Amino acid sequence: MEPIRSLPQDQTSLARGVPDAQPGTMFVLSVGGGLTVDPGPHRTILFGRNRPEVHVCVGEDDPRVSRMHGSISYRGGQWWVAVTGRLPVRFPREQMLFGGEDPMPLASGYTPLFVQGSSGREHLLEVYVVGDSGTRPVLRPRDPTQPPRIWQLSPAEKLALTVVGQRYLLHDLHPLPLSWRQAADQLAELQPAEGWTAKRVEHLVSNVRTRMSRDGVPGLTREEVGEPVGNALNDNLFRVLLLTTTLVPADLDVLDD
């Protein structure tokens, strides 16, 4: 059997799993077609815009994609992605890999890679590496839905966070938290008798960050983020609060009241 084989023409996605294969086998797919590659030393597949010179064609109609944009190679028992093109490749969780940087390893299972193109376009390159646990995710249509972890907040904490993070709840394209002074002034208008100050707002938000950091949430301390900190700590905080639905857009109703 050939170590590199074309995928069927009717293969439209790898997200639902792949056919049975030995652990370490890699499947790669773009809109231009795909292939499967057995693990083995010195095994490399190339991807990019120039169809005759690569194994998997990506962004064939986009001149911002390099003719040979990158490669995926097997070494040390793992597949590694390298970028040789001018524009980066985006991994999940917004990780970016640029040309000239050290290759990044691929985890077992499904990984969508996005090749940066022109005018905001991103070209999808799907990769699936077969792990020891099998090739298909277990379907669980009747299992109970697992709710996110909603962090417990006091009424004062929730109100302060809603005000400081209102731009996140309003779906601003590039949201930033309000300053402590801006938030305190707005809170004082909402609750004139509650003694809102910039220091009190800062103290409440900092306590929530500390509590969540101690409970395992990353990116909420100066040591993790490094200097200069800027808005990074609160930006990370609000993204977690929204992702877990601890804060939701409906919480903004209190500002209208």
mmCIF file of C-alpha atoms in Angstrom:
data_model
loop_
_atom_site.group_PDB
_atom_site.id
_atom_site.type_symbol
_atom_site.label_atom_id
_atom_site.label_comp_id
_atom_site.label_asym_id
_atom_site.label_seq_id
_atom_site.Cartn_x
_atom_site.Cartn_y
_atom_site.Cartn_z
ATOM 1 C CA MET A 1 0.000 0.000 0.000
ATOM 2 C CA GLU A 2 1.287 3.460 -0.888
ATOM 3 C CA PRO A 3 2.204 5.592 2.165
ATOM 4 C CA ILE A 4 0.406 8.610 0.640
ATOM 5 C CA ARG A 5 -3.082 8.097 -0.807
ATOM 6 C CA SER A 6 -5.757 10.443 -2.162
ATOM 7 C CA LEU A 7 -8.997 10.841 -0.245
ATOM 8 C CA PRO A 8 -12.283 10.065 -2.022
ATOM 9 C CA GLN A 9 -13.734 12.944 -4.017
ATOM 10 C CA ASP A 10 -16.903 12.871 -1.897
ATOM 11 C CA GLN A 11 -14.949 13.436 1.350
ATOM 12 C CA THR A 12 -16.278 16.847 2.388
ATOM 13 C CA SER A 13 -14.927 17.161 5.941
ATOM 14 C CA LEU A 14 -12.799 15.419 8.559
ATOM 15 C CA ALA A 15 -14.673 16.904 11.510
ATOM 16 C CA ARG A 16 -16.879 13.817 11.971
ATOM 17 C CA GLY A 17 -13.922 11.463 12.051
ATOM 18 C CA VAL A 18 -12.028 9.395 9.499
ATOM 19 C CA PRO A 19 -11.963 5.755 8.318
ATOM 20 C CA ASP A 20 -10.199 3.180 10.470
ATOM 21 C CA ALA A 21 -6.421 3.530 10.281
ATOM 22 C CA GLN A 22 -3.334 2.780 12.345
ATOM 23 C CA PRO A 23 -2.415 5.255 15.091
ATOM 24 C CA GLY A 24 -0.346 8.134 13.746
ATOM 25 C CA THR A 25 -1.984 8.128 10.318
ATOM 26 C CA MET A 26 -2.722 11.670 9.154
ATOM 27 C CA PHE A 27 -5.621 12.841 6.996
ATOM 28 C CA VAL A 28 -5.421 16.281 5.338
ATOM 29 C CA LEU A 29 -8.244 17.978 3.421
ATOM 30 C CA SER A 30 -8.962 21.327 1.732
ATOM 31 C CA VAL A 31 -11.645 22.397 -0.731
ATOM 32 C CA GLY A 32 -9.228 21.320 -3.451
ATOM 33 C CA GLY A 33 -9.011 17.708 -2.238
ATOM 34 C CA GLY A 34 -7.061 15.737 0.304
ATOM 35 C CA LEU A 35 -4.975 12.737 1.171
ATOM 36 C CA THR A 36 -4.031 10.318 3.911
ATOM 37 C CA VAL A 37 -0.442 9.689 4.977
ATOM 38 C CA ASP A 38 0.961 6.788 6.974
ATOM 39 C CA PRO A 39 3.366 7.729 9.773
ATOM 40 C CA GLY A 40 7.005 7.191 8.954
ATOM 41 C CA PRO A 41 10.421 8.868 9.111
ATOM 42 C CA HIS A 42 11.147 11.605 6.545
ATOM 43 C CA ARG A 43 7.481 11.685 5.519
ATOM 44 C CA THR A 44 6.385 15.213 4.537
ATOM 45 C CA ILE A 45 3.423 16.703 2.723
ATOM 46 C CA LEU A 46 3.432 20.226 1.246
ATOM 47 C CA PHE A 47 0.487 22.620 1.047
ATOM 48 C CA GLY A 48 0.064 25.884 -0.809
ATOM 49 C CA ARG A 49 -1.377 27.638 -3.859
ATOM 50 C CA ASN A 50 0.634 25.994 -6.658
ATOM 51 C CA ARG A 51 -1.244 22.749 -7.307
ATOM 52 C CA PRO A 52 1.468 21.020 -9.422
ATOM 53 C CA GLU A 53 4.124 21.484 -6.707
ATOM 54 C CA VAL A 54 2.207 20.632 -3.515
ATOM 55 C CA HIS A 55 0.358 17.615 -2.159
ATOM 56 C CA VAL A 56 -2.688 19.604 -0.934
ATOM 57 C CA CYS A 57 -3.758 22.761 -2.746
ATOM 58 C CA VAL A 58 -4.977 25.638 -0.557
ATOM 59 C CA GLY A 59 -6.167 29.071 -1.721
ATOM 60 C CA GLU A 60 -5.636 28.340 -5.385
ATOM 61 C CA ASP A 61 -7.335 31.601 -6.429
ATOM 62 C CA ASP A 62 -5.764 33.795 -3.740
ATOM 63 C CA PRO A 63 -2.385 35.392 -4.629
ATOM 64 C CA ARG A 64 -1.706 36.243 -0.974
ATOM 65 C CA VAL A 65 -1.314 32.523 -0.250
ATOM 66 C CA SER A 66 2.251 31.429 -1.047
ATOM 67 C CA ARG A 67 2.827 28.937 -3.824
ATOM 68 C CA MET A 68 4.333 26.603 -1.211
ATOM 69 C CA HIS A 69 2.874 27.915 2.011
ATOM 70 C CA GLY A 70 3.930 25.215 4.447
ATOM 71 C CA SER A 71 4.565 21.591 5.256
ATOM 72 C CA ILE A 72 3.557 18.860 7.707
ATOM 73 C CA SER A 73 6.347 16.421 8.576
ATOM 74 C CA TYR A 74 6.576 13.293 10.715
ATOM 75 C CA ARG A 75 9.445 13.041 13.188
ATOM 76 C CA GLY A 76 9.886 11.803 16.715
ATOM 77 C CA GLY A 77 6.569 9.971 16.612
ATOM 78 C CA GLN A 78 4.578 13.135 15.882
ATOM 79 C CA TRP A 79 3.404 15.332 13.003
ATOM 80 C CA TRP A 80 4.757 18.910 12.901
ATOM 81 C CA VAL A 81 3.471 21.939 10.973
ATOM 82 C CA ALA A 82 5.972 24.417 9.521
ATOM 83 C CA VAL A 83 5.209 27.627 7.612
ATOM 84 C CA THR A 84 7.360 28.749 4.709
ATOM 85 C CA GLY A 85 4.929 31.324 3.258
ATOM 86 C CA ARG A 86 4.819 35.035 3.963
ATOM 87 C CA LEU A 87 1.551 35.021 5.888
ATOM 88 C CA PRO A 88 0.875 32.993 9.043
ATOM 89 C CA VAL A 89 -1.229 29.908 9.655
ATOM 90 C CA ARG A 90 -3.790 30.169 12.451
ATOM 91 C CA PHE A 91 -4.278 27.251 14.843
ATOM 92 C CA PRO A 92 -7.212 26.821 17.258
ATOM 93 C CA ARG A 93 -7.316 29.206 20.220
ATOM 94 C CA GLU A 94 -5.913 31.972 18.018
ATOM 95 C CA GLN A 95 -2.379 30.589 18.013
ATOM 96 C CA MET A 96 -0.445 31.905 15.021
ATOM 97 C CA LEU A 97 2.514 30.208 13.341
ATOM 98 C CA PHE A 98 4.692 32.402 11.127
ATOM 99 C CA GLY A 99 7.284 31.566 8.519
ATOM 100 C CA GLY A 100 10.700 30.923 10.035
ATOM 101 C CA GLU A 101 9.345 29.944 13.451
ATOM 102 C CA ASP A 102 9.903 26.516 14.974
ATOM 103 C CA PRO A 103 7.329 23.953 13.782
ATOM 104 C CA MET A 104 4.286 23.306 15.963
ATOM 105 C CA PRO A 105 3.124 19.756 16.826
ATOM 106 C CA LEU A 106 -0.302 18.434 15.899
ATOM 107 C CA ALA A 107 -2.366 16.782 18.619
ATOM 108 C CA SER A 108 -4.303 13.588 18.004
ATOM 109 C CA GLY A 109 -7.769 14.092 16.605
ATOM 110 C CA TYR A 110 -9.184 16.941 14.542
ATOM 111 C CA THR A 111 -7.335 20.231 14.024
ATOM 112 C CA PRO A 112 -8.587 22.996 11.726
ATOM 113 C CA LEU A 113 -5.792 25.185 10.334
ATOM 114 C CA PHE A 114 -6.505 28.510 8.646
ATOM 115 C CA VAL A 115 -4.178 29.870 5.981
ATOM 116 C CA GLN A 116 -4.252 33.660 5.935
ATOM 117 C CA GLY A 117 -5.215 35.151 2.579
ATOM 118 C CA SER A 118 -6.270 38.459 1.027
ATOM 119 C CA SER A 119 -9.068 40.818 2.109
ATOM 120 C CA GLY A 120 -9.617 39.001 5.388
ATOM 121 C CA ARG A 121 -10.029 35.598 3.742
ATOM 122 C CA GLU A 122 -8.910 32.465 5.578
ATOM 123 C CA HIS A 123 -8.560 29.151 3.754
ATOM 124 C CA LEU A 124 -9.389 26.039 5.785
ATOM 125 C CA LEU A 125 -6.967 23.130 5.918
ATOM 126 C CA GLU A 126 -8.464 20.263 7.944
ATOM 127 C CA VAL A 127 -6.096 17.797 9.601
ATOM 128 C CA TYR A 128 -6.956 14.637 11.511
ATOM 129 C CA VAL A 129 -4.260 12.580 13.252
ATOM 130 C CA VAL A 130 -5.400 9.120 14.342
ATOM 131 C CA GLY A 131 -4.702 8.513 18.030
ATOM 132 C CA ASP A 132 -4.613 5.359 20.101
ATOM 133 C CA SER A 133 -8.258 5.815 21.125
ATOM 134 C CA GLY A 134 -9.658 5.444 17.611
ATOM 135 C CA THR A 135 -10.694 7.455 14.615
ATOM 136 C CA ARG A 136 -14.256 8.577 15.240
ATOM 137 C CA PRO A 137 -15.734 10.697 18.035
ATOM 138 C CA VAL A 138 -18.462 8.958 20.020
ATOM 139 C CA LEU A 139 -21.872 10.384 19.114
ATOM 140 C CA ARG A 140 -23.950 11.269 22.184
ATOM 141 C CA PRO A 141 -27.264 12.672 20.911
ATOM 142 C CA ARG A 142 -29.258 11.627 24.002
ATOM 143 C CA ASP A 143 -26.716 12.495 26.687
ATOM 144 C CA PRO A 144 -27.667 15.396 28.986
ATOM 145 C CA THR A 145 -26.088 18.686 27.958
ATOM 146 C CA GLN A 146 -23.134 19.556 30.173
ATOM 147 C CA PRO A 147 -23.597 23.129 31.377
ATOM 148 C CA PRO A 148 -20.633 25.513 31.568
ATOM 149 C CA ARG A 149 -19.207 26.384 34.938
ATOM 150 C CA ILE A 150 -20.903 29.608 35.994
ATOM 151 C CA TRP A 151 -18.776 31.503 38.527
ATOM 152 C CA GLN A 152 -20.539 32.636 41.684
ATOM 153 C CA LEU A 153 -20.565 36.427 42.085
ATOM 154 C CA SER A 154 -21.973 38.644 44.804
ATOM 155 C CA PRO A 155 -24.547 41.226 43.646
ATOM 156 C CA ALA A 156 -21.954 44.007 43.965
ATOM 157 C CA GLU A 157 -19.362 42.024 42.016
ATOM 158 C CA LYS A 158 -21.800 41.232 39.237
ATOM 159 C CA LEU A 159 -22.933 44.832 38.925
ATOM 160 C CA ALA A 160 -19.355 46.150 38.884
ATOM 161 C CA LEU A 161 -18.294 43.580 36.298
ATOM 162 C CA THR A 162 -21.320 44.319 34.123
ATOM 163 C CA VAL A 163 -20.454 48.007 34.069
ATOM 164 C CA VAL A 164 -16.702 47.566 33.577
ATOM 165 C CA GLY A 165 -17.251 44.927 30.875
ATOM 166 C CA GLN A 166 -20.276 46.423 29.122
ATOM 167 C CA ARG A 167 -18.442 46.795 25.775
ATOM 168 C CA TYR A 168 -17.898 43.023 25.718
ATOM 169 C CA LEU A 169 -21.593 42.454 26.376
ATOM 170 C CA LEU A 170 -22.469 44.935 23.614
ATOM 171 C CA HIS A 171 -20.446 42.852 21.107
ATOM 172 C CA ASP A 172 -18.004 45.642 20.265
ATOM 173 C CA LEU A 173 -15.625 44.500 17.552
ATOM 174 C CA HIS A 174 -12.561 45.380 19.647
ATOM 175 C CA PRO A 175 -13.889 45.665 23.209
ATOM 176 C CA LEU A 176 -11.950 47.162 26.094
ATOM 177 C CA PRO A 177 -12.953 47.340 29.770
ATOM 178 C CA LEU A 178 -13.990 50.700 31.184
ATOM 179 C CA SER A 179 -11.497 52.402 33.471
ATOM 180 C CA TRP A 180 -12.118 52.189 37.201
ATOM 181 C CA ARG A 181 -13.068 55.886 37.246
ATOM 182 C CA GLN A 182 -15.492 55.564 34.293
ATOM 183 C CA ALA A 183 -17.140 52.568 35.917
ATOM 184 C CA ALA A 184 -17.346 54.239 39.342
ATOM 185 C CA ASP A 185 -18.996 57.339 37.867
ATOM 186 C CA GLN A 186 -21.626 55.219 36.086
ATOM 187 C CA LEU A 187 -22.226 53.074 39.164
ATOM 188 C CA ALA A 188 -22.648 56.198 41.300
ATOM 189 C CA GLU A 189 -25.396 57.340 38.936
ATOM 190 C CA LEU A 190 -27.121 53.953 39.213
ATOM 191 C CA GLN A 191 -26.736 53.687 43.002
ATOM 192 C CA PRO A 192 -26.052 57.137 44.491
ATOM 193 C CA ALA A 193 -26.219 55.888 48.071
ATOM 194 C CA GLU A 194 -23.813 52.960 47.715
ATOM 195 C CA GLY A 195 -20.532 54.862 47.922
ATOM 196 C CA TRP A 196 -19.046 53.739 44.620
ATOM 197 C CA THR A 197 -15.423 54.762 44.069
ATOM 198 C CA ALA A 198 -12.742 53.777 41.592
ATOM 199 C CA LYS A 199 -10.905 51.915 44.373
ATOM 200 C CA ARG A 200 -13.989 49.908 45.293
ATOM 201 C CA VAL A 201 -14.568 48.877 41.676
ATOM 202 C CA GLU A 202 -10.923 47.869 41.300
ATOM 203 C CA HIS A 203 -11.052 45.895 44.550
ATOM 204 C CA LEU A 204 -14.188 43.961 43.539
ATOM 205 C CA VAL A 205 -12.893 43.046 40.078
ATOM 206 C CA SER A 206 -9.447 42.117 41.410
ATOM 207 C CA ASN A 207 -11.018 39.814 44.006
ATOM 208 C CA VAL A 208 -12.937 37.973 41.293
ATOM 209 C CA ARG A 209 -9.770 37.586 39.199
ATOM 210 C CA THR A 210 -7.827 36.264 42.177
ATOM 211 C CA ARG A 211 -10.560 33.799 43.124
ATOM 212 C CA MET A 212 -10.840 32.442 39.584
ATOM 213 C CA SER A 213 -7.061 32.243 39.171
ATOM 214 C CA ARG A 214 -6.752 30.185 42.366
ATOM 215 C CA ASP A 215 -9.399 27.875 40.941
ATOM 216 C CA GLY A 216 -7.327 27.179 37.827
ATOM 217 C CA VAL A 217 -8.331 29.818 35.260
ATOM 218 C CA PRO A 218 -5.172 30.859 33.350
ATOM 219 C CA GLY A 219 -4.147 34.336 32.251
ATOM 220 C CA LEU A 220 -5.425 36.283 35.245
ATOM 221 C CA THR A 221 -2.166 37.133 37.056
ATOM 222 C CA ARG A 222 0.732 39.457 36.249
ATOM 223 C CA GLU A 223 3.160 36.553 36.492
ATOM 224 C CA GLU A 224 1.350 34.692 33.697
ATOM 225 C CA VAL A 225 0.843 37.666 31.401
ATOM 226 C CA GLY A 226 4.129 39.515 31.978
ATOM 227 C CA GLU A 227 4.875 43.203 31.729
ATOM 228 C CA PRO A 228 3.520 45.511 30.446
ATOM 229 C CA VAL A 229 0.165 44.192 31.610
ATOM 230 C CA GLY A 230 -2.091 46.916 30.209
ATOM 231 C CA ASN A 231 -5.670 45.638 29.940
ATOM 232 C CA ALA A 232 -4.658 41.999 29.433
ATOM 233 C CA LEU A 233 -5.791 40.718 32.837
ATOM 234 C CA ASN A 234 -9.280 42.188 32.605
ATOM 235 C CA ASP A 235 -9.567 41.319 28.914
ATOM 236 C CA ASN A 236 -8.832 37.673 29.754
ATOM 237 C CA LEU A 237 -11.252 37.843 32.676
ATOM 238 C CA PHE A 238 -14.186 39.108 30.616
ATOM 239 C CA ARG A 239 -13.620 36.596 27.842
ATOM 240 C CA VAL A 240 -13.869 33.777 30.406
ATOM 241 C CA LEU A 241 -16.937 35.296 32.054
ATOM 242 C CA LEU A 242 -18.731 35.528 28.702
ATOM 243 C CA LEU A 243 -17.590 32.102 27.507
ATOM 244 C CA THR A 244 -18.974 30.479 30.671
ATOM 245 C CA THR A 245 -22.164 32.605 30.508
ATOM 246 C CA THR A 246 -21.373 34.013 33.963
ATOM 247 C CA LEU A 247 -22.110 37.342 32.284
ATOM 248 C CA VAL A 248 -24.605 37.537 29.414
ATOM 249 C CA PRO A 249 -25.919 40.489 27.333
ATOM 250 C CA ALA A 250 -29.218 40.454 29.250
ATOM 251 C CA ASP A 251 -27.278 41.601 32.331
ATOM 252 C CA LEU A 252 -27.034 45.022 30.661
ATOM 253 C CA ASP A 253 -30.726 45.569 31.490
ATOM 254 C CA VAL A 254 -29.621 46.860 34.876
ATOM 255 C CA LEU A 255 -27.991 49.841 33.153
ATOM 256 C CA ASP A 256 -31.295 50.765 31.520
ATOM 257 C CA ASP A 257 -33.013 50.599 34.886
#
